[in-house]
Short mmCIF file of C-alpha atoms in Angstrom, two decimals:
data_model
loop_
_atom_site.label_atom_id
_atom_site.label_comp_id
_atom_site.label_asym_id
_atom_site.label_seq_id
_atom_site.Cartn_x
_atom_site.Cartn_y
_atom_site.Cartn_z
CA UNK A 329 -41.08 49.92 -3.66
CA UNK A 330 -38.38 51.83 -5.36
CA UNK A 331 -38.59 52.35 -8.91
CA UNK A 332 -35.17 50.26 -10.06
CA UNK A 333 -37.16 47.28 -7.65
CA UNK A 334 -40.55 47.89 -10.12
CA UNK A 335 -38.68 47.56 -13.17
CA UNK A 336 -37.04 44.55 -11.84
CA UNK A 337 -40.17 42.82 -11.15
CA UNK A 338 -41.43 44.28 -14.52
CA UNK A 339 -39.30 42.62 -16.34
CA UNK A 340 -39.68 39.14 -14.53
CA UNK A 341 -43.22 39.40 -15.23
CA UNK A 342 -42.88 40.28 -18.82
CA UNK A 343 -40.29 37.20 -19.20
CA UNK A 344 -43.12 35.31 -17.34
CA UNK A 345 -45.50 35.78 -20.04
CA UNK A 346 -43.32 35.29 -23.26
CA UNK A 347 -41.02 32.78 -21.92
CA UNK A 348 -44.40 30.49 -21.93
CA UNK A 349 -45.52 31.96 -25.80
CA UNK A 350 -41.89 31.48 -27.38
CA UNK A 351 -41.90 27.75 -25.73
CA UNK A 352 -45.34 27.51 -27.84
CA UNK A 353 -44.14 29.09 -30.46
CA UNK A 354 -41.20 26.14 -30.75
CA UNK A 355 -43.60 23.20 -29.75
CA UNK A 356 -41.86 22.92 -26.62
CA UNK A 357 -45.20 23.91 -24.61
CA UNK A 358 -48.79 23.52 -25.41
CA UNK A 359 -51.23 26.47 -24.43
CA UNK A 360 -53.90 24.22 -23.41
CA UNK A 361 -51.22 22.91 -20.41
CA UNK A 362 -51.05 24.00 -16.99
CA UNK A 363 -47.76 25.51 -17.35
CA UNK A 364 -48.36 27.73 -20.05
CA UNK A 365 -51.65 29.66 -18.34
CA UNK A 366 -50.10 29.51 -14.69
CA UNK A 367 -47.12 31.60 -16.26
CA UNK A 368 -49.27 33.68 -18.38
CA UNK A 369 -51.54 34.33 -15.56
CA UNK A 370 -48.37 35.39 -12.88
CA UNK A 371 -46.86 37.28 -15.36
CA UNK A 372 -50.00 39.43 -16.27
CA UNK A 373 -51.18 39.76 -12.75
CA UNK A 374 -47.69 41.12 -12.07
CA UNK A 375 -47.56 43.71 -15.03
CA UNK A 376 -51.34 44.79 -14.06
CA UNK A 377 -50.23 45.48 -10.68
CA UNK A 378 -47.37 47.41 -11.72
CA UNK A 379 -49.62 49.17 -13.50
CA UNK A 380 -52.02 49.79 -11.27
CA UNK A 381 -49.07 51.21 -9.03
CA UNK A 382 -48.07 53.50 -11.82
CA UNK A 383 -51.32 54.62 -12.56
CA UNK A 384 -50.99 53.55 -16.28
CA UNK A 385 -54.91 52.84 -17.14
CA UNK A 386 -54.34 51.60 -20.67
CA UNK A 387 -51.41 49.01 -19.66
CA UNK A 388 -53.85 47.95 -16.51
CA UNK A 389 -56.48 47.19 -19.30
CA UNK A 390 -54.59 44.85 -21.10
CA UNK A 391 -52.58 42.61 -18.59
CA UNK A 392 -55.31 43.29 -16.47
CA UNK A 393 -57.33 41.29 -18.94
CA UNK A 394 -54.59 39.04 -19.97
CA UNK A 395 -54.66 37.83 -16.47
CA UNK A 396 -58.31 37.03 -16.34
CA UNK A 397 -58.46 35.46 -19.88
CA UNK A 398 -55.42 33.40 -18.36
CA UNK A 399 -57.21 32.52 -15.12
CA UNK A 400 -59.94 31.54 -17.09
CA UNK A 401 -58.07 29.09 -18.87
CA UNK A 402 -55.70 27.79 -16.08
CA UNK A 403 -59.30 26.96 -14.84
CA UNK A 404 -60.31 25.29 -17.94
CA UNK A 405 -57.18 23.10 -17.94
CA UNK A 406 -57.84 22.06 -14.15
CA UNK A 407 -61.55 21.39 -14.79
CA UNK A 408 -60.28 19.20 -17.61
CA UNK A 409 -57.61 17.10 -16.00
CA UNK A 410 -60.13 16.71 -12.81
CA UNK A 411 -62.72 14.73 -14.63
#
């Protein structure tokens, strides 16, 4: 992938992540909802690949972790609305 295309897709999944906190943020989304952790989790699994790619350890730590946090609570929120 050429490096304009991974900053494209950089951006996109940074956007995917705080679009979802600044809709918190104005009580337009809840964090406990579906929406909120499926973005949060797509986002950060796109920045820690990226990352991952770029060999950039630190960055891979934290959206690599962001994404599992967020997959944890995507889970939670299915789990919930299942029962």
């Amino acid at each position: 992938m050429s490096a304009a295309a991974l900053q494209i897709v950089s951006v996109l999944g940074a956007l995917l992540v705080l679009l979802p906190f600044a809709a918190a943020q104005f009580g337009r989304l809840t964090p406990a909802s579906f929406a909120y952790q499926a973005l949060n989790l797509l986002g950060s699994a796109t920045l820690a690949a990226i990352a991952l790619h770029d060999r950039q350890y630190g960055f891979l730590l934290l959206e690599g972790t962001w994404a599992i946090v967020s997959l944890w609570g995507l889970l939670k929120v299915l789990r919930r609305g299942a029962s």
